[in-house]
mmCIF file of C-alpha atoms and ligand atoms in Angstrom:
data_model
loop_
_atom_site.group_PDB
_atom_site.id
_atom_site.type_symbol
_atom_site.label_atom_id
_atom_site.label_comp_id
_atom_site.label_asym_id
_atom_site.label_seq_id
_atom_site.Cartn_x
_atom_site.Cartn_y
_atom_site.Cartn_z
ATOM 1 C CA UNK C 1043 -0.470 -17.002 -21.276
ATOM 2 C CA UNK C 1044 1.457 -16.278 -18.123
ATOM 3 C CA UNK C 1045 3.757 -13.358 -18.829
ATOM 4 C CA UNK C 1046 6.534 -12.162 -16.553
ATOM 5 C CA UNK C 1047 6.041 -9.196 -14.285
ATOM 6 C CA UNK C 1048 7.291 -6.289 -16.442
ATOM 7 C CA UNK C 1049 5.180 -7.489 -19.362
ATOM 8 C CA UNK C 1050 2.144 -7.811 -17.091
ATOM 9 C CA UNK C 1051 2.664 -4.185 -15.974
ATOM 10 C CA UNK C 1052 1.744 -3.227 -19.564
ATOM 11 C CA UNK C 1053 -0.832 -5.809 -20.577
ATOM 12 C CA UNK C 1054 -1.813 -7.947 -17.643
ATOM 13 C CA UNK C 1055 -2.150 -11.466 -19.018
ATOM 14 C CA UNK C 1056 -4.237 -10.295 -21.934
ATOM 15 C CA UNK C 1057 -2.766 -9.056 -25.189
ATOM 16 C CA UNK C 1058 -6.013 -9.081 -27.136
ATOM 17 C CA UNK C 1059 -7.073 -5.570 -26.135
ATOM 18 C CA UNK C 1060 -4.842 -3.970 -28.800
ATOM 19 C CA UNK C 1061 -6.817 -5.918 -31.412
ATOM 20 C CA UNK C 1062 -10.008 -4.306 -30.140
ATOM 21 C CA UNK C 1063 -10.715 -0.580 -29.807
ATOM 22 C CA UNK C 1064 -9.431 0.118 -33.363
ATOM 23 C CA UNK C 1065 -5.948 -1.023 -32.330
ATOM 24 C CA UNK C 1066 -5.533 1.695 -29.703
ATOM 25 C CA UNK C 1067 -2.283 0.988 -27.809
ATOM 26 C CA UNK C 1068 -3.357 3.198 -24.931
ATOM 27 C CA UNK C 1069 -6.565 1.748 -23.520
ATOM 28 C CA UNK C 1070 -9.497 4.133 -24.203
ATOM 29 C CA UNK C 1071 -11.123 6.152 -21.434
ATOM 30 C CA UNK C 1072 -14.813 5.246 -21.416
ATOM 31 C CA UNK C 1073 -15.978 8.564 -20.048
ATOM 32 C CA UNK C 1074 -19.617 7.615 -19.846
ATOM 33 C CA UNK C 1075 -21.979 7.277 -16.896
ATOM 34 C CA UNK C 1076 -24.371 4.867 -18.599
ATOM 35 C CA UNK C 1077 -24.575 2.317 -21.438
ATOM 36 C CA UNK C 1078 -27.431 1.659 -23.870
ATOM 37 C CA UNK C 1079 -28.979 -1.802 -23.820
ATOM 38 C CA UNK C 1080 -29.215 -3.649 -27.164
ATOM 39 C CA UNK C 1081 -32.715 -4.883 -26.223
ATOM 40 C CA UNK C 1082 -34.851 -5.695 -23.207
ATOM 41 C CA UNK C 1083 -33.068 -8.214 -21.005
ATOM 42 C CA UNK C 1084 -29.762 -7.768 -22.854
ATOM 43 C CA UNK C 1085 -26.665 -5.860 -21.808
ATOM 44 C CA UNK C 1086 -23.361 -5.048 -23.502
ATOM 45 C CA UNK C 1087 -21.797 -6.239 -20.261
ATOM 46 C CA UNK C 1088 -21.901 -2.703 -18.891
ATOM 47 C CA UNK C 1089 -24.970 -0.890 -17.602
ATOM 48 C CA UNK C 1090 -23.887 1.959 -15.370
ATOM 49 C CA UNK C 1091 -20.373 3.105 -14.445
ATOM 50 C CA UNK C 1092 -20.968 2.910 -10.680
ATOM 51 C CA UNK C 1093 -21.299 -0.860 -11.190
ATOM 52 C CA UNK C 1094 -18.599 -1.308 -13.835
ATOM 53 C CA UNK C 1095 -16.827 0.503 -16.668
ATOM 54 C CA UNK C 1096 -14.510 -0.953 -19.354
ATOM 55 C CA UNK C 1097 -11.555 1.276 -18.407
ATOM 56 C CA UNK C 1098 -11.897 0.289 -14.750
ATOM 57 C CA UNK C 1099 -12.196 -3.358 -15.715
ATOM 58 C CA UNK C 1100 -9.029 -3.169 -17.795
ATOM 59 C CA UNK C 1101 -7.139 -1.673 -14.839
ATOM 60 C CA UNK C 1102 -8.554 -4.320 -12.507
ATOM 61 C CA UNK C 1103 -7.402 -7.093 -14.844
ATOM 62 C CA UNK C 1104 -3.878 -5.727 -14.959
ATOM 63 C CA UNK C 1105 -3.694 -5.347 -11.176
ATOM 64 C CA UNK C 1106 -5.179 -8.798 -10.654
ATOM 65 C CA UNK C 1107 -2.491 -10.314 -12.868
ATOM 66 C CA UNK C 1108 0.247 -8.435 -10.979
ATOM 67 C CA UNK C 1109 -0.972 -9.767 -7.616
ATOM 68 C CA UNK C 1110 -1.768 -13.212 -9.090
ATOM 69 C CA UNK C 1111 -5.276 -13.042 -7.644
ATOM 70 C CA UNK C 1112 -8.706 -14.258 -8.674
ATOM 71 C CA UNK C 1113 -10.142 -10.748 -9.069
ATOM 72 C CA UNK C 1114 -9.283 -7.121 -8.347
ATOM 73 C CA UNK C 1115 -11.474 -4.086 -7.641
ATOM 74 C CA UNK C 1116 -10.434 -0.448 -8.133
ATOM 75 C CA UNK C 1117 -11.624 2.235 -5.700
ATOM 76 C CA UNK C 1118 -11.592 6.005 -5.463
ATOM 77 C CA UNK C 1119 -8.900 5.806 -2.747
ATOM 78 C CA UNK C 1120 -7.053 3.329 -0.576
ATOM 79 C CA UNK C 1121 -9.365 4.278 2.289
ATOM 80 C CA UNK C 1122 -12.426 3.667 0.068
ATOM 81 C CA UNK C 1123 -11.032 0.179 -0.611
ATOM 82 C CA UNK C 1124 -10.578 -0.527 3.104
ATOM 83 C CA UNK C 1125 -14.024 0.924 3.886
ATOM 84 C CA UNK C 1126 -15.638 -1.432 1.333
ATOM 85 C CA UNK C 1127 -13.619 -4.318 2.733
ATOM 86 C CA UNK C 1128 -14.877 -3.609 6.270
ATOM 87 C CA UNK C 1129 -18.461 -4.039 5.009
ATOM 88 C CA UNK C 1130 -17.707 -7.772 4.876
ATOM 89 C CA UNK C 1131 -17.979 -7.785 8.677
ATOM 90 C CA UNK C 1132 -20.955 -7.703 11.070
ATOM 91 C CA UNK C 1133 -21.540 -6.127 14.477
ATOM 92 C CA UNK C 1134 -19.933 -8.416 17.072
ATOM 93 C CA UNK C 1135 -17.070 -9.500 14.804
ATOM 94 C CA UNK C 1136 -13.515 -9.220 16.081
ATOM 95 C CA UNK C 1137 -10.386 -8.434 14.089
ATOM 96 C CA UNK C 1138 -6.730 -8.734 15.066
ATOM 97 C CA UNK C 1139 -4.767 -5.877 13.510
ATOM 98 C CA UNK C 1140 -1.167 -4.708 13.453
ATOM 99 C CA UNK C 1141 -0.395 -1.908 15.916
ATOM 100 C CA UNK C 1142 1.803 -0.003 13.460
ATOM 101 C CA UNK C 1143 -0.677 0.362 10.571
ATOM 102 C CA UNK C 1144 -1.185 3.342 8.301
ATOM 103 C CA UNK C 1145 -2.664 6.102 10.503
ATOM 104 C CA UNK C 1146 -5.785 6.498 8.358
ATOM 105 C CA UNK C 1147 -6.559 2.802 8.690
ATOM 106 C CA UNK C 1148 -6.371 2.967 12.483
ATOM 107 C CA UNK C 1149 -8.613 6.071 12.384
ATOM 108 C CA UNK C 1150 -11.187 4.204 10.261
ATOM 109 C CA UNK C 1151 -11.125 1.193 12.594
ATOM 110 C CA UNK C 1152 -11.362 3.274 15.761
ATOM 111 C CA UNK C 1153 -13.799 5.981 14.705
ATOM 112 C CA UNK C 1154 -16.163 4.213 12.290
ATOM 113 C CA UNK C 1155 -15.852 0.440 12.507
ATOM 114 C CA UNK C 1156 -15.793 0.373 16.327
ATOM 115 C CA UNK C 1157 -18.940 2.528 16.363
ATOM 116 C CA UNK C 1158 -20.500 -0.271 14.288
ATOM 117 C CA UNK C 1159 -19.577 -2.802 16.989
ATOM 118 C CA UNK C 1160 -16.599 -4.368 15.309
ATOM 119 C CA UNK C 1161 -13.857 -4.880 17.908
ATOM 120 C CA UNK C 1162 -10.105 -4.936 17.456
ATOM 121 C CA UNK C 1163 -6.944 -6.068 19.169
ATOM 122 C CA UNK C 1164 -3.916 -4.110 17.985
ATOM 123 C CA UNK C 1165 -0.741 -6.135 18.358
ATOM 124 C CA UNK C 1166 2.812 -6.224 17.007
ATOM 125 C CA UNK C 1167 2.346 -8.986 14.436
ATOM 126 C CA UNK C 1168 6.073 -8.856 13.630
ATOM 127 C CA UNK C 1169 6.934 -10.099 17.141
ATOM 128 C CA UNK C 1170 3.870 -11.366 19.029
ATOM 129 C CA UNK C 1171 2.155 -14.685 18.453
ATOM 130 C CA UNK C 1172 -1.318 -13.942 17.032
ATOM 131 C CA UNK C 1173 -2.920 -17.251 18.020
ATOM 132 C CA UNK C 1174 -3.717 -16.398 21.693
ATOM 133 C CA UNK C 1175 -5.765 -13.405 20.473
ATOM 134 C CA UNK C 1176 -8.088 -15.524 18.326
ATOM 135 C CA UNK C 1177 -11.577 -15.913 19.842
ATOM 136 C CA UNK C 1178 -14.792 -17.440 18.459
ATOM 137 C CA UNK C 1179 -15.807 -13.977 17.140
ATOM 138 C CA UNK C 1180 -12.506 -13.395 15.331
ATOM 139 C CA UNK C 1181 -13.060 -13.094 11.599
ATOM 140 C CA UNK C 1182 -9.778 -11.742 10.256
ATOM 141 C CA UNK C 1183 -6.172 -10.790 10.813
ATOM 142 C CA UNK C 1184 -5.201 -7.501 9.201
ATOM 143 C CA UNK C 1185 -1.527 -6.703 8.649
ATOM 144 C CA UNK C 1186 0.893 -4.446 6.814
ATOM 145 C CA UNK C 1187 4.426 -5.548 6.033
ATOM 146 C CA UNK C 1188 6.725 -3.686 6.097
ATOM 147 C CA UNK C 1189 4.847 -1.265 8.354
ATOM 148 C CA UNK C 1190 4.505 2.469 8.201
ATOM 149 C CA UNK C 1191 6.726 4.094 9.358
ATOM 150 C CA UNK C 1192 8.790 1.691 11.498
ATOM 151 C CA UNK C 1193 9.327 -0.895 8.738
ATOM 152 C CA UNK C 1194 8.500 -3.910 10.918
ATOM 153 C CA UNK C 1195 8.248 -7.105 8.896
ATOM 154 C CA UNK C 1196 5.647 -9.814 9.536
ATOM 155 C CA UNK C 1197 5.974 -13.366 8.227
ATOM 156 C CA UNK C 1198 2.949 -13.615 5.901
ATOM 157 C CA UNK C 1199 3.108 -17.389 5.291
ATOM 158 C CA UNK C 1200 3.370 -18.104 9.021
ATOM 159 C CA UNK C 1201 0.252 -16.046 9.804
ATOM 160 C CA UNK C 1202 -1.543 -17.606 6.809
ATOM 161 C CA UNK C 1203 -1.038 -21.071 8.313
ATOM 162 C CA UNK C 1204 -2.804 -19.883 11.473
ATOM 163 C CA UNK C 1205 -5.680 -18.101 9.689
ATOM 164 C CA UNK C 1206 -6.289 -21.197 7.546
ATOM 165 C CA UNK C 1207 -6.377 -23.450 10.623
ATOM 166 C CA UNK C 1208 -8.989 -21.189 12.214
ATOM 167 C CA UNK C 1209 -10.976 -20.547 9.012
ATOM 168 C CA UNK C 1210 -10.532 -16.772 9.193
ATOM 169 C CA UNK C 1211 -9.332 -14.240 6.635
ATOM 170 C CA UNK C 1212 -5.805 -12.937 6.259
ATOM 171 C CA UNK C 1213 -5.834 -9.381 4.888
ATOM 172 C CA UNK C 1214 -2.544 -7.754 3.856
ATOM 173 C CA UNK C 1215 -2.037 -4.094 2.981
ATOM 174 C CA UNK C 1216 0.714 -4.473 0.375
ATOM 175 C CA UNK C 1217 1.135 -0.770 -0.424
ATOM 176 C CA UNK C 1218 4.741 -0.482 0.754
ATOM 177 C CA UNK C 1219 6.324 -3.121 -1.502
ATOM 178 C CA UNK C 1220 3.765 -2.972 -4.357
ATOM 179 C CA UNK C 1221 2.873 -6.079 -6.383
ATOM 180 C CA UNK C 1222 6.252 -5.756 -8.074
ATOM 181 C CA UNK C 1223 8.152 -6.922 -4.984
ATOM 182 C CA UNK C 1224 5.599 -8.879 -2.933
ATOM 183 C CA UNK C 1225 2.508 -11.000 -3.674
ATOM 184 C CA UNK C 1226 0.771 -11.894 -0.385
ATOM 185 C CA UNK C 1227 -1.910 -14.035 -2.090
ATOM 186 C CA UNK C 1228 0.773 -16.459 -3.241
ATOM 187 C CA UNK C 1229 1.904 -16.702 0.408
ATOM 188 C CA UNK C 1230 -1.577 -17.652 1.620
ATOM 189 C CA UNK C 1231 -3.332 -14.314 2.200
ATOM 190 C CA UNK C 1232 -7.004 -13.999 1.157
ATOM 191 C CA UNK C 1233 -7.259 -10.283 0.422
ATOM 192 C CA UNK C 1234 -4.643 -7.733 -0.614
ATOM 193 C CA UNK C 1235 -5.140 -3.988 -0.231
ATOM 194 C CA UNK C 1236 -3.301 -1.230 -2.037
ATOM 195 C CA UNK C 1237 -3.314 2.470 -1.854
ATOM 196 C CA UNK C 1238 -3.012 2.930 -5.631
ATOM 197 C CA UNK C 1239 -2.028 6.514 -4.876
ATOM 198 C CA UNK C 1240 1.438 5.300 -3.930
ATOM 199 C CA UNK C 1241 3.782 3.053 -5.973
ATOM 200 C CA UNK C 1242 1.068 1.744 -8.301
ATOM 201 C CA UNK C 1243 0.128 5.178 -9.655
ATOM 202 C CA UNK C 1244 3.647 6.322 -8.941
ATOM 203 C CA UNK C 1245 3.446 9.977 -9.938
ATOM 204 C CA UNK C 1246 1.916 11.723 -6.905
ATOM 205 C CA UNK C 1247 -0.981 12.839 -9.109
ATOM 206 C CA UNK C 1248 -3.932 10.443 -8.577
ATOM 207 C CA UNK C 1249 -5.787 9.044 -5.558
ATOM 208 C CA UNK C 1250 -6.826 5.384 -5.968
ATOM 209 C CA UNK C 1251 -7.146 2.117 -4.082
ATOM 210 C CA UNK C 1252 -7.461 -1.631 -4.724
ATOM 211 C CA UNK C 1253 -8.645 -4.867 -3.239
ATOM 212 C CA UNK C 1254 -7.401 -8.118 -4.759
ATOM 213 C CA UNK C 1255 -9.014 -11.380 -3.648
ATOM 214 C CA UNK C 1256 -8.218 -15.069 -4.040
ATOM 215 C CA UNK C 1257 -11.702 -16.512 -4.624
ATOM 216 C CA UNK C 1258 -15.053 -16.092 -6.373
ATOM 217 C CA UNK C 1259 -17.094 -15.664 -3.204
ATOM 218 C CA UNK C 1260 -15.098 -12.686 -1.940
ATOM 219 C CA UNK C 1261 -15.092 -11.215 -5.430
ATOM 220 C CA UNK C 1262 -18.874 -11.424 -5.662
ATOM 221 C CA UNK C 1263 -19.444 -9.985 -2.179
ATOM 222 C CA UNK C 1264 -17.086 -7.074 -2.791
ATOM 223 C CA UNK C 1265 -18.510 -6.236 -6.227
ATOM 224 C CA UNK C 1266 -21.942 -6.116 -4.607
ATOM 225 C CA UNK C 1267 -20.672 -3.807 -1.836
ATOM 226 C CA UNK C 1268 -18.829 -1.542 -4.287
ATOM 227 C CA UNK C 1269 -21.757 -1.147 -6.619
ATOM 228 C CA UNK C 1270 -23.985 -0.460 -3.597
ATOM 229 C CA UNK C 1271 -21.825 2.105 -1.823
ATOM 230 C CA UNK C 1272 -20.526 3.634 -5.073
ATOM 231 C CA UNK C 1273 -16.804 3.993 -4.383
ATOM 232 C CA UNK C 1274 -15.369 2.649 -7.663
ATOM 233 C CA UNK C 1275 -12.564 4.548 -9.379
ATOM 234 C CA UNK C 1276 -13.590 7.038 -12.099
ATOM 235 C CA UNK C 1277 -12.640 6.212 -15.716
ATOM 236 C CA UNK C 1278 -10.097 8.998 -16.196
ATOM 237 C CA UNK C 1279 -8.336 8.118 -12.944
ATOM 238 C CA UNK C 1280 -8.319 4.461 -14.021
ATOM 239 C CA UNK C 1281 -6.538 5.528 -17.184
ATOM 240 C CA UNK C 1282 -3.953 7.510 -15.208
ATOM 241 C CA UNK C 1283 -3.233 4.453 -13.063
ATOM 242 C CA UNK C 1284 -3.013 2.183 -16.131
ATOM 243 C CA UNK C 1285 -0.427 4.621 -17.481
ATOM 244 C CA UNK C 1286 1.437 4.760 -14.175
ATOM 245 C CA UNK C 1287 1.574 0.968 -13.916
ATOM 246 C CA UNK C 1288 3.430 0.644 -17.228
ATOM 247 C CA UNK C 1289 6.632 1.804 -15.519
ATOM 248 C CA UNK C 1290 6.076 0.120 -12.141
ATOM 249 C CA UNK C 1291 9.018 -2.255 -12.553
ATOM 250 C CA UNK C 1292 11.612 0.278 -13.654
ATOM 251 C CA UNK C 1293 10.444 2.748 -11.015
ATOM 252 C CA UNK C 1294 10.606 0.178 -8.209
ATOM 253 C CA UNK C 1295 14.107 -0.928 -9.213
ATOM 254 C CA UNK C 1296 15.449 2.625 -9.436
ATOM 255 C CA UNK C 1297 13.725 3.780 -6.262
ATOM 256 C CA UNK C 1298 15.110 0.792 -4.370
ATOM 257 C CA UNK C 1299 18.618 1.433 -5.678
ATOM 258 C CA UNK C 1300 18.397 5.048 -4.463
ATOM 259 C CA UNK C 1301 16.980 3.931 -1.105
ATOM 260 C CA UNK C 1302 19.929 1.590 -0.523
ATOM 261 C CA UNK C 1303 22.383 4.394 -1.278
ATOM 262 C CA UNK C 1304 20.617 6.817 1.069
ATOM 263 C CA UNK C 1305 20.276 4.224 3.855
ATOM 264 C CA UNK C 1306 23.994 3.490 3.672
ATOM 265 C CA UNK C 1307 24.854 7.183 3.652
ATOM 266 C CA UNK C 1308 22.586 7.895 6.646
ATOM 267 C CA UNK C 1309 24.328 5.111 8.588
ATOM 268 C CA UNK C 1310 27.579 7.061 8.363
ATOM 269 C CA UNK C 1311 26.105 10.368 9.593
ATOM 270 C CA UNK C 1312 27.012 11.275 13.193
ATOM 271 C CA UNK C 1313 23.580 12.764 13.896
ATOM 272 C CA UNK C 1314 21.712 9.620 12.788
ATOM 273 C CA UNK C 1315 20.909 7.209 15.624
ATOM 274 C CA UNK C 1316 19.036 4.515 13.694
ATOM 275 C CA UNK C 1317 18.107 3.660 10.130
ATOM 276 C CA UNK C 1318 15.037 1.487 9.642
ATOM 277 C CA UNK C 1319 15.267 -0.070 6.187
ATOM 278 C CA UNK C 1320 14.479 -3.773 5.710
ATOM 279 C CA UNK C 1321 17.204 -4.075 3.060
ATOM 280 C CA UNK C 1322 19.925 -3.554 5.680
ATOM 281 C CA UNK C 1323 21.166 -6.977 6.868
ATOM 282 C CA UNK C 1324 21.016 -5.909 10.544
ATOM 283 C CA UNK C 1325 17.329 -4.896 10.255
ATOM 284 C CA UNK C 1326 15.269 -7.371 12.331
ATOM 285 C CA UNK C 1327 12.963 -8.052 9.362
ATOM 286 C CA UNK C 1328 15.711 -8.528 6.779
ATOM 287 C CA UNK C 1329 15.627 -12.330 6.573
ATOM 288 C CA UNK C 1330 11.829 -12.611 6.446
ATOM 289 C CA UNK C 1331 11.532 -9.830 3.892
ATOM 290 C CA UNK C 1332 14.179 -11.543 1.771
ATOM 291 C CA UNK C 1333 12.285 -14.830 2.003
ATOM 292 C CA UNK C 1334 8.824 -13.504 1.135
ATOM 293 C CA UNK C 1335 9.548 -10.609 -1.241
ATOM 294 C CA UNK C 1336 11.789 -10.041 -4.246
ATOM 295 C CA UNK C 1337 12.924 -6.622 -2.993
ATOM 296 C CA UNK C 1338 12.954 -4.258 -0.040
ATOM 297 C CA UNK C 1339 11.266 -1.206 -1.547
ATOM 298 C CA UNK C 1340 12.176 2.442 -1.171
ATOM 299 C CA UNK C 1341 10.617 3.480 2.133
ATOM 300 C CA UNK C 1342 13.007 4.224 4.931
ATOM 301 C CA UNK C 1343 12.729 5.757 8.354
ATOM 302 C CA UNK C 1344 15.551 7.220 10.404
ATOM 303 C CA UNK C 1345 16.049 8.524 13.871
ATOM 304 C CA UNK C 1346 18.138 11.632 14.480
ATOM 305 C CA UNK C 1347 19.859 12.788 17.666
ATOM 306 C CA UNK C 1348 17.283 15.405 18.746
ATOM 307 C CA UNK C 1349 13.928 16.954 17.846
ATOM 308 C CA UNK C 1350 15.853 20.118 16.872
ATOM 309 C CA UNK C 1351 17.804 18.192 14.238
ATOM 310 C CA UNK C 1352 14.561 16.707 12.883
ATOM 311 C CA UNK C 1353 12.951 20.151 12.633
ATOM 312 C CA UNK C 1354 16.097 21.655 11.091
ATOM 313 C CA UNK C 1355 16.109 19.005 8.351
ATOM 314 C CA UNK C 1356 12.429 19.572 7.582
ATOM 315 C CA UNK C 1357 13.028 23.339 7.416
ATOM 316 C CA UNK C 1358 16.187 23.140 5.346
ATOM 317 C CA UNK C 1359 15.617 20.567 2.609
ATOM 318 C CA UNK C 1360 15.584 22.360 -0.759
ATOM 319 C CA UNK C 1361 15.102 19.586 -3.312
ATOM 320 C CA UNK C 1362 13.076 17.122 -1.247
ATOM 321 C CA UNK C 1363 9.533 18.366 -0.505
ATOM 322 C CA UNK C 1364 8.233 18.083 3.061
ATOM 323 C CA UNK C 1365 4.976 16.365 2.142
ATOM 324 C CA UNK C 1366 2.772 13.449 3.046
ATOM 325 C CA UNK C 1367 2.296 10.439 0.794
ATOM 326 C CA UNK C 1368 4.850 8.084 -0.693
ATOM 327 C CA UNK C 1369 5.767 5.807 -3.530
ATOM 328 C CA UNK C 1370 5.938 8.403 -6.300
ATOM 329 C CA UNK C 1371 8.845 9.348 -8.533
ATOM 330 C CA UNK C 1372 9.525 12.416 -6.367
ATOM 331 C CA UNK C 1373 11.365 11.814 -3.087
ATOM 332 C CA UNK C 1374 9.321 13.117 -0.136
ATOM 333 C CA UNK C 1375 10.190 13.585 3.527
ATOM 334 C CA UNK C 1376 7.588 13.364 6.298
ATOM 335 C CA UNK C 1377 7.389 13.834 10.042
ATOM 336 C CA UNK C 1378 5.143 10.922 11.068
ATOM 337 C CA UNK C 1379 4.463 12.332 14.526
ATOM 338 C CA UNK C 1380 2.624 15.422 13.260
ATOM 339 C CA UNK C 1381 1.545 14.157 9.823
ATOM 340 C CA UNK C 1382 0.505 10.584 9.090
ATOM 341 C CA UNK C 1383 0.253 9.526 12.751
ATOM 342 C CA UNK C 1384 -1.114 12.670 14.407
ATOM 343 C CA UNK C 1385 -4.438 10.998 15.224
ATOM 344 C CA UNK C 1386 -2.804 8.120 17.082
ATOM 345 C CA UNK C 1387 -2.778 8.660 20.877
ATOM 346 C CA UNK C 1388 0.686 9.623 22.140
ATOM 347 C CA UNK C 1389 1.250 6.579 24.365
ATOM 348 C CA UNK C 1390 0.339 4.208 21.540
ATOM 349 C CA UNK C 1391 2.540 6.169 19.133
ATOM 350 C CA UNK C 1392 5.512 6.056 21.459
ATOM 351 C CA UNK C 1393 5.046 2.354 22.080
ATOM 352 C CA UNK C 1394 5.633 1.783 18.363
ATOM 353 C CA UNK C 1395 8.661 4.104 18.424
ATOM 354 C CA UNK C 1396 7.163 7.074 16.562
ATOM 355 C CA UNK C 1397 8.754 9.978 18.436
ATOM 356 C CA UNK C 1398 9.774 13.558 17.639
ATOM 357 C CA UNK C 1399 13.154 12.366 16.338
ATOM 358 C CA UNK C 1400 11.727 10.075 13.646
ATOM 359 C CA UNK C 1401 11.701 11.100 9.978
ATOM 360 C CA UNK C 1402 10.461 9.077 7.028
ATOM 361 C CA UNK C 1403 11.691 9.209 3.447
ATOM 362 C CA UNK C 1404 9.907 7.903 0.399
ATOM 363 C CA UNK C 1405 12.772 7.677 -2.052
ATOM 364 C CA UNK C 1406 12.090 8.580 -5.687
ATOM 365 C CA UNK C 1407 13.957 8.335 -8.985
ATOM 366 C CA UNK C 1408 16.121 11.476 -8.853
ATOM 367 C CA UNK C 1409 19.903 11.294 -9.194
ATOM 368 C CA UNK C 1410 20.841 9.961 -5.813
ATOM 369 C CA UNK C 1411 23.838 12.295 -5.476
ATOM 370 C CA UNK C 1412 21.440 15.244 -5.556
ATOM 371 C CA UNK C 1413 19.268 13.661 -2.855
ATOM 372 C CA UNK C 1414 22.235 12.950 -0.594
ATOM 373 C CA UNK C 1415 23.624 16.470 -1.136
ATOM 374 C CA UNK C 1416 20.247 17.925 -0.180
ATOM 375 C CA UNK C 1417 20.049 15.878 3.026
ATOM 376 C CA UNK C 1418 23.673 16.676 3.854
ATOM 377 C CA UNK C 1419 23.158 20.444 3.657
ATOM 378 C CA UNK C 1420 19.886 20.140 5.612
ATOM 379 C CA UNK C 1421 21.666 18.367 8.487
ATOM 380 C CA UNK C 1422 24.313 21.122 8.553
ATOM 381 C CA UNK C 1423 22.107 24.173 7.979
HETATM 382 C C1 LIG P 2228 -1.797 5.849 1.843
HETATM 383 C C2 LIG P 2228 -2.064 4.546 2.445
HETATM 384 C C3 LIG P 2228 -3.377 4.076 2.623
HETATM 385 C C4 LIG P 2228 -4.581 4.920 2.258
HETATM 386 O O1 LIG P 2228 -4.646 5.155 0.893
HETATM 387 P P1 LIG P 2228 -5.267 6.488 0.212
HETATM 388 O O2 LIG P 2228 -5.071 6.228 -1.225
HETATM 389 O O3 LIG P 2228 -4.484 7.649 0.743
HETATM 390 O O4 LIG P 2228 -6.687 6.561 0.636
HETATM 391 C C5 LIG P 2228 -3.549 2.817 3.165
HETATM 392 N N1 LIG P 2228 -2.493 2.053 3.526
HETATM 393 C C6 LIG P 2228 -1.231 2.474 3.387
HETATM 394 C C7 LIG P 2228 -0.105 1.578 3.809
HETATM 395 C C8 LIG P 2228 -0.963 3.721 2.841
HETATM 396 O O5 LIG P 2228 0.302 4.132 2.705
#
C-alpha cells in the first residue's frame, strides 16, 4: 500500500504493526541490549542492539517511506550519520561539496576526513557548474539545499544528471526542508542525510540522525559500517523520534505559514537590509525550490543595518530564545557568525555572506503575532 504523506508520518507504509505487540498503538520501546537465540544457528531477527533493535527498525521503516528510499538507518546524531557515510570513502578519494554547508559538516570534512586523505573542493553548487571540478578520483557530490544559513538553492535533478553520467554519488543533506517538503531520492540523489534533531524530531528534545539510500548495495555497506562503529540510535530516542514524526506534516505547514508572515513583516522593517527566505518570489532560489519541493520550510535569515542592531535584537528578545539548533516547535534565533559557523575561517565565512549583521530564525508554531511583537520590541529596545 502506498499511503499519502501524513498517513506515512504515523505508520510508514505498514499498518500491520498495530496487529502485533498486543495491539499497542504506540510502538513499544525494546529497551534491551541483547536478544536470546531460539537455538544454535537461529535468530529472532535481532541479536544485539548495536546491530539492530525492533524500535530502531520501526523508525527506519517510517523514515524510509517518507523519503521514498530503499532503506533508512537511524544514528545517534546527524553528525554520527555523516561520519558513518564518510566511511564509504577511501584515502585518495575526492568529494565536491557545497561551500555553505552546516558548520559541523565542514568541521568533520576539514578536521577528520582530510586527515584521512580524503580531499574536497568547496564550491557554490547553487551557482557554479560542478562538472569542471570532477576528476578521476571524484567519488561524490555533497550538497545541502536550501543551505544554512544563506538559503541558497541548488537544482538537485540537474546535479543528479551529472553524477549519473560520471558514475559518482549524489548526497543531499535534506534537513532544512524535511521529507515532508522535499524528497531528493525521487530527484535522482543516491543518499539523503537528516539531522533528526531538527524538523523530524521537532521538539528540541532529542539528538538523532538518518541516512536514507536508494539501493541494496549502499544499504548493506552502511549497515555493516554502523554495526561496526556502533553509532545507531538508542531505543528510547527512537521512540521519541517516532512520536515526533507523527505531527511532522502539521508542524511543517504551521511553521511555514509563520515563516511567511515573519519574512513579509521583516521586509517592511527599516532596519532590515535583506531577507533570505526561498518562499519569497524575488529570492534567487524561488523557482528551483518551487519546482523540486512542495514547500519552502520555516528557516529564514535576515540582514540588519549594523552589528549593533544584531546584538540588540539578540539581547532584547523575550519570547524567542537565543539558541542554536532549528526545526523544533519553539522559534529560535541564532547568530551564525559566533554560533553555528564559528569554526569556519573568516574569509570563507564572508565569501558566503555570513557577517556580523546576519541573524537566522528557525520559526516554530507559536501564535505569529506574538513572535512579530517580540521581534518588533527587540528592534526598538
Ligand atoms: C544540525 C545539522 C546537522 C548535524 O546534526 P546533529 O543532529 O546536530 O548532529 C547536519 N546538517 C544540518 C543541515 C544540520 O542543521
